[in-house]
């Protein structure tokens, strides 16, 4: 069953969880991100009259930061008109228009700094990556404003790229070192209907990892030894073998996710069984062997990526914000490709935990790295030299509605529960679905259908895998679970009337989550979870460091309490635990006497909002 | 109370623990280490006619590898004459005689490769470090053989160094980037009585970390930016502040230990209260906050050294073999300075565990790094490009008798229990103490005094801090514990007769050792220890990986069994434990169901002998 996601502009969000995030994103994050781009020279650097030595240093992938800002601002404009922001967008887009070369090329570094080196180092220099982000920005800007200014620039650029790369005689058989353009070309195709873009995306995907290896060839052309690649083998950028032969996730996590998104996109468009099979194998490896309970992925700092199965260090977990976001992107695509809940489950896990943790509640501080434990030395930063994460989390928040709903053959899918509404277009259904819920704090969800005429179709409601029990009623009449759950979705098919009310109630107790026995860092430990939210202990609530001194007995009762004044309103978890005391230790390091314990009360908060108060220790996995 | 250690040549070892190690050291390690030195060019490179480009590459501190081989071979010669080895020593020493420049200088790199750069980079280039190791070798060679060939070379070199470095006008106020020469100069002083060497050692110690900073000055002289030091600040080599102001151990662990040895040596010679105080503060920091239960130190690979208090990662523990050996050296010196058991306890812990693990039972494989847990990817290697550890562990084994006894004012101290004998010289006591014991496998120790005439003196027997109960009898008469334990030593003072027998019995049950609550990696865990030996689980005995799936309940009975055919004869520990099973997990990574457990039998072996059978997982700290 192939689904089509609703676009961000078809969904409104009116809840207490995401709406405040979007408001802060609009009021704080978008302005400061522009400001950072401006003060660092990222904006001025677009101007082709701007030369090295002028104020503001250039950077090979600064275009992508500006692109993400355009994309975010566009999403935001759509939900909240802002003439000033729209004018600013026009101004920045005009710079890209000026930057565009007569042949269609658009890249500030290779126009202003190293014009002679265009296309000479696809492996390291993010040239096609920047193109991809600008394409995504162009599509978002078009949908949000109806303006074609950036879209036309990027179509021209894509047309030009298509003349440079491809399997045909005389074209380069290259592909990006940092994947991104593949998924972006599919977006451009979806938006314009131009098959050329989908075909080019497919070329980039199919060519990846073929022999002779393009990155080796181009390294030799540069006069470099291909084996001197500082990141080791071609697995770093997933070009070690052709993508259809890949079964294990390797290398840089963000690159891997973006590649897999492109593979899923092409698989959806073409039904290509080999690509679907490769996605499935890779999904099983990532999501069943290499994913943190927060949805974070990529444990290692040295390659910003993957190591080996079940390797999940806590304090040193890298878990780049962009990687969790990439996991959201990819699972969203696989969900459309299959309609299977497991993809929505992973999408929700990453979205509500390891991705959202990337930005502070204040909207002006960001995590690049999202460890599962901290000794108090890890804090969000205003910006980064390599600033991929801030723009990525802000575009995700601005467009989060896009992840909640799908349609297929006039049927409705609800993946995420978010108060607000979804508008299903006239050419399919012509209906609006309204959600009233306090999710994720509460599992009660009321869905109302609004439509001009009665219609027969099915509503598919996701029963999250974390939910052990639920009830459902239509127009006040409880439905027994009559086996109408398909692929993890409760299927309600009937002749729906305007005003019909579906009441879904998902049990949402505090759960102790245990990990696969092979995850050695979690042996004998539990993580607390309630609904989709993974919790952690923070020192500010539990002033006993290291927090690993705390043991949570299995019999200990855990209570959920909503605290409206805490962290913008969160449900906390409290309970009794044991603390290893320091009594009698004094100067000894080791002792034949057992450790003594005291009873203490602990309080856990959602992982996504940690480090929004006093800096301090943090811990997800608790000894049981 | 200042003690004087017996020298290696005054002690014989006749036990089943160390004697086989010494035999393998002699039969295997010494020959292969010479062979490695030979085949890599380390031996030929000493010849001043040997030039770059000749077979065998040079290395800035290869002289130290050859020096350690000379030192080890000398110790070995003393216990087991070997004319062939003695002749080989003469041959190698003759090369150093040829290498020595007319001014007395001895260094193969700065003679054969970069003669123009002599003394230009003390910070990085190990020039004085090599000198120190050659001095130690010269002293050992002299004591073992009575020959002055190398001793004279090194005295001439030391005399020359003393003309180059010092506080006097016209001399350089430099000191080594890698400490070693300080302790070596004191050995040279002890051996020759030449005060000049002790004075120079003291200069190197006192000058360290003074302003203006010598390493900054010499970097600028080389035309380098001092702040471009690849290892960061001056704390890397303990020159961040003058040594008397140092209270926390920092930087490279081996350098730190060697420096502190020199400080203790000078403190012992001069009674310098500031140096003693600095040693005490540093000891408290190292041994009460930064030492693994194995006596390993220096958790971090990046600086081969220290991080922060209580930081003891297990799998990634660096714990260089040389650092544990340095800890033995330093604590041996502090023990002589004070007579306090705590220093002997640390010395014993490091010696029997984290240092001895550095060499295989076969004598031809070495650990550079000694982690406290392994996933099966850590194995001893035949040799290393930077080969400091093999020679260091082999010289320690060859001279281990030196660490067992001391005398002071005609009194006897027994620090380590090792079957064999100790000869106390006529000028002090004129007695031989014989030990019969199966230590460390058994706590029963019989000590017999042999002497020509009856004398009144005290015998001080260490009651190790791991021992909770003991009994003692003299000539069959049990002594009640009458408060005669002083500084951790049982003091038996009387008119001793020839043939007097002391029977000491140290209770040696299996102990569960717990760690200070601030060691977060060990919260809720125990290490198994019996006598001085720390134990670990190996996959070969416990084929259930990861081993962290095992939990050792507190109530579980643990049994010690001597297995004469295992690993050269070791006492193992067995007991019942719980194993987290993989039942029901299949593809899930996380579950709301608790982990299931099975009962299993576990077997632990001494940490020092792990990785002598099938390669596999290893774990020291067990969940309780």
Short mmCIF file of C-alpha atoms in Angstrom, two decimals, chain A residues 328-479:
data_model
loop_
_atom_site.label_atom_id
_atom_site.label_comp_id
_atom_site.label_asym_id
_atom_site.label_seq_id
_atom_site.Cartn_x
_atom_site.Cartn_y
_atom_site.Cartn_z
CA UNK A 328 12.82 10.79 10.83
CA UNK A 329 13.04 11.68 7.14
CA UNK A 330 13.88 8.13 6.08
CA UNK A 331 11.28 6.38 8.22
CA UNK A 332 8.66 8.84 7.03
CA UNK A 333 9.45 7.78 3.49
CA UNK A 334 9.45 4.05 4.29
CA UNK A 335 6.12 4.53 6.02
CA UNK A 336 4.62 5.93 2.81
CA UNK A 337 6.15 3.07 0.88
CA UNK A 338 4.56 0.39 3.05
CA UNK A 339 1.99 1.73 5.49
CA UNK A 340 3.71 -0.28 8.23
CA UNK A 341 3.61 1.01 11.78
CA UNK A 342 7.18 0.08 12.61
CA UNK A 343 8.41 2.97 10.48
CA UNK A 344 6.06 5.40 12.19
CA UNK A 345 7.23 4.07 15.56
CA UNK A 346 10.86 4.84 14.77
CA UNK A 347 9.90 8.17 13.24
CA UNK A 348 8.01 9.13 16.40
CA UNK A 349 10.81 7.91 18.68
CA UNK A 350 13.44 9.99 16.91
CA UNK A 351 11.18 13.01 16.43
CA UNK A 352 10.05 13.34 20.05
CA UNK A 353 13.40 12.50 21.62
CA UNK A 354 16.78 12.47 19.90
CA UNK A 355 15.89 15.04 17.24
CA UNK A 356 13.88 17.47 19.33
CA UNK A 357 16.60 17.54 21.98
CA UNK A 358 18.66 19.39 19.38
CA UNK A 359 17.16 22.77 20.26
CA UNK A 360 16.55 24.52 23.57
CA UNK A 361 13.05 25.58 24.64
CA UNK A 362 14.28 29.14 24.16
CA UNK A 363 15.06 28.39 20.50
CA UNK A 364 18.50 29.95 20.57
CA UNK A 365 20.74 27.10 21.72
CA UNK A 366 21.49 23.87 19.89
CA UNK A 367 22.97 20.43 20.45
CA UNK A 368 25.11 19.03 17.71
CA UNK A 369 25.73 15.94 19.83
CA UNK A 370 23.06 14.18 21.89
CA UNK A 371 24.64 11.82 24.44
CA UNK A 372 22.62 9.54 26.69
CA UNK A 373 24.52 10.55 29.80
CA UNK A 374 26.39 13.66 30.79
CA UNK A 375 28.71 14.68 33.58
CA UNK A 376 27.51 18.26 33.34
CA UNK A 377 29.93 19.35 30.64
CA UNK A 378 27.55 19.13 27.69
CA UNK A 379 25.47 22.17 26.86
CA UNK A 380 23.65 23.58 23.88
CA UNK A 381 25.60 26.19 21.95
CA UNK A 382 24.40 29.32 20.13
CA UNK A 383 25.92 28.19 16.84
CA UNK A 384 28.63 26.03 15.32
CA UNK A 385 31.39 26.48 12.76
CA UNK A 386 29.82 23.51 11.01
CA UNK A 387 26.25 24.66 11.53
CA UNK A 388 24.23 21.91 9.91
CA UNK A 389 22.17 20.98 12.98
CA UNK A 390 20.49 24.28 13.97
CA UNK A 391 18.95 24.78 10.53
CA UNK A 392 17.98 21.15 10.32
CA UNK A 393 16.03 21.00 13.59
CA UNK A 394 14.39 24.34 12.85
CA UNK A 395 13.16 23.21 9.41
CA UNK A 396 11.86 19.99 10.98
CA UNK A 397 9.91 21.86 13.66
CA UNK A 398 8.51 24.31 11.12
CA UNK A 399 7.26 21.46 8.93
CA UNK A 400 6.40 18.87 11.59
CA UNK A 401 2.78 18.69 10.46
CA UNK A 402 4.00 16.98 7.31
CA UNK A 403 4.78 13.84 9.31
CA UNK A 404 1.35 13.31 10.85
CA UNK A 405 -0.98 12.21 8.04
CA UNK A 406 -1.17 10.35 4.78
CA UNK A 407 -3.82 9.46 2.29
CA UNK A 408 -4.15 6.65 -0.21
CA UNK A 409 -7.05 5.97 -2.53
CA UNK A 410 -9.29 8.37 -0.60
CA UNK A 411 -8.44 6.73 2.70
CA UNK A 412 -6.94 8.50 5.69
CA UNK A 413 -3.89 7.57 7.76
CA UNK A 414 -3.12 9.21 11.07
CA UNK A 415 0.47 8.52 12.11
CA UNK A 416 1.03 11.12 14.80
CA UNK A 417 -1.42 12.49 17.31
CA UNK A 418 -1.22 16.27 17.36
CA UNK A 419 -4.03 18.64 18.13
CA UNK A 420 -4.96 20.57 14.98
CA UNK A 421 -6.35 19.69 11.61
CA UNK A 422 -5.53 18.00 8.35
CA UNK A 423 -7.02 19.03 5.07
CA UNK A 424 -7.42 16.18 2.57
CA UNK A 425 -7.69 17.68 -0.89
CA UNK A 426 -10.85 17.68 -2.94
CA UNK A 427 -9.27 15.57 -5.69
CA UNK A 428 -8.93 12.70 -3.24
CA UNK A 429 -11.35 13.10 -0.37
CA UNK A 430 -12.36 16.62 0.31
CA UNK A 431 -12.39 16.30 4.05
CA UNK A 432 -10.86 17.90 7.08
CA UNK A 433 -9.89 15.83 10.07
CA UNK A 434 -9.69 17.68 13.39
CA UNK A 435 -7.75 16.28 16.32
CA UNK A 436 -8.37 17.37 19.90
CA UNK A 437 -5.81 15.87 22.22
CA UNK A 438 -3.25 16.65 24.84
CA UNK A 439 -0.81 14.15 23.31
CA UNK A 440 1.97 13.34 24.11
CA UNK A 441 1.01 14.09 27.73
CA UNK A 442 -2.25 12.17 27.51
CA UNK A 443 -3.45 9.30 25.34
CA UNK A 444 -7.00 10.58 24.81
CA UNK A 445 -7.57 11.65 21.20
CA UNK A 446 -10.82 12.95 19.72
CA UNK A 447 -10.97 13.04 15.91
CA UNK A 448 -13.78 14.77 14.07
CA UNK A 449 -14.49 14.54 10.35
CA UNK A 450 -15.66 17.58 8.45
CA UNK A 451 -16.83 17.18 4.88
CA UNK A 452 -19.49 18.35 2.53
CA UNK A 453 -20.97 14.96 1.74
CA UNK A 454 -21.12 11.50 3.25
CA UNK A 455 -18.44 9.15 1.89
CA UNK A 456 -17.24 5.60 2.37
CA UNK A 457 -13.56 5.34 3.21
CA UNK A 458 -11.31 4.05 5.91
CA UNK A 459 -9.57 5.92 8.67
CA UNK A 460 -6.31 4.26 9.76
CA UNK A 461 -5.26 5.15 13.28
CA UNK A 462 -1.80 4.19 14.41
CA UNK A 463 -1.68 2.13 17.60
CA UNK A 464 1.87 2.95 18.71
CA UNK A 465 3.99 -0.04 19.60
CA UNK A 466 4.57 1.45 23.04
CA UNK A 467 0.82 1.18 23.74
CA UNK A 468 -0.32 -2.05 25.36
CA UNK A 469 -4.03 -1.22 25.64
CA UNK A 470 -6.42 1.16 23.99
CA UNK A 471 -10.12 1.76 23.49
CA UNK A 472 -11.91 3.31 20.57
CA UNK A 473 -15.45 4.62 20.08
CA UNK A 474 -17.26 6.17 17.13
CA UNK A 475 -19.96 8.68 17.93
CA UNK A 476 -19.90 7.45 21.50
CA UNK A 477 -20.29 3.77 20.67
CA UNK A 478 -17.34 1.68 21.87
CA UNK A 479 -15.92 -0.67 19.31
#
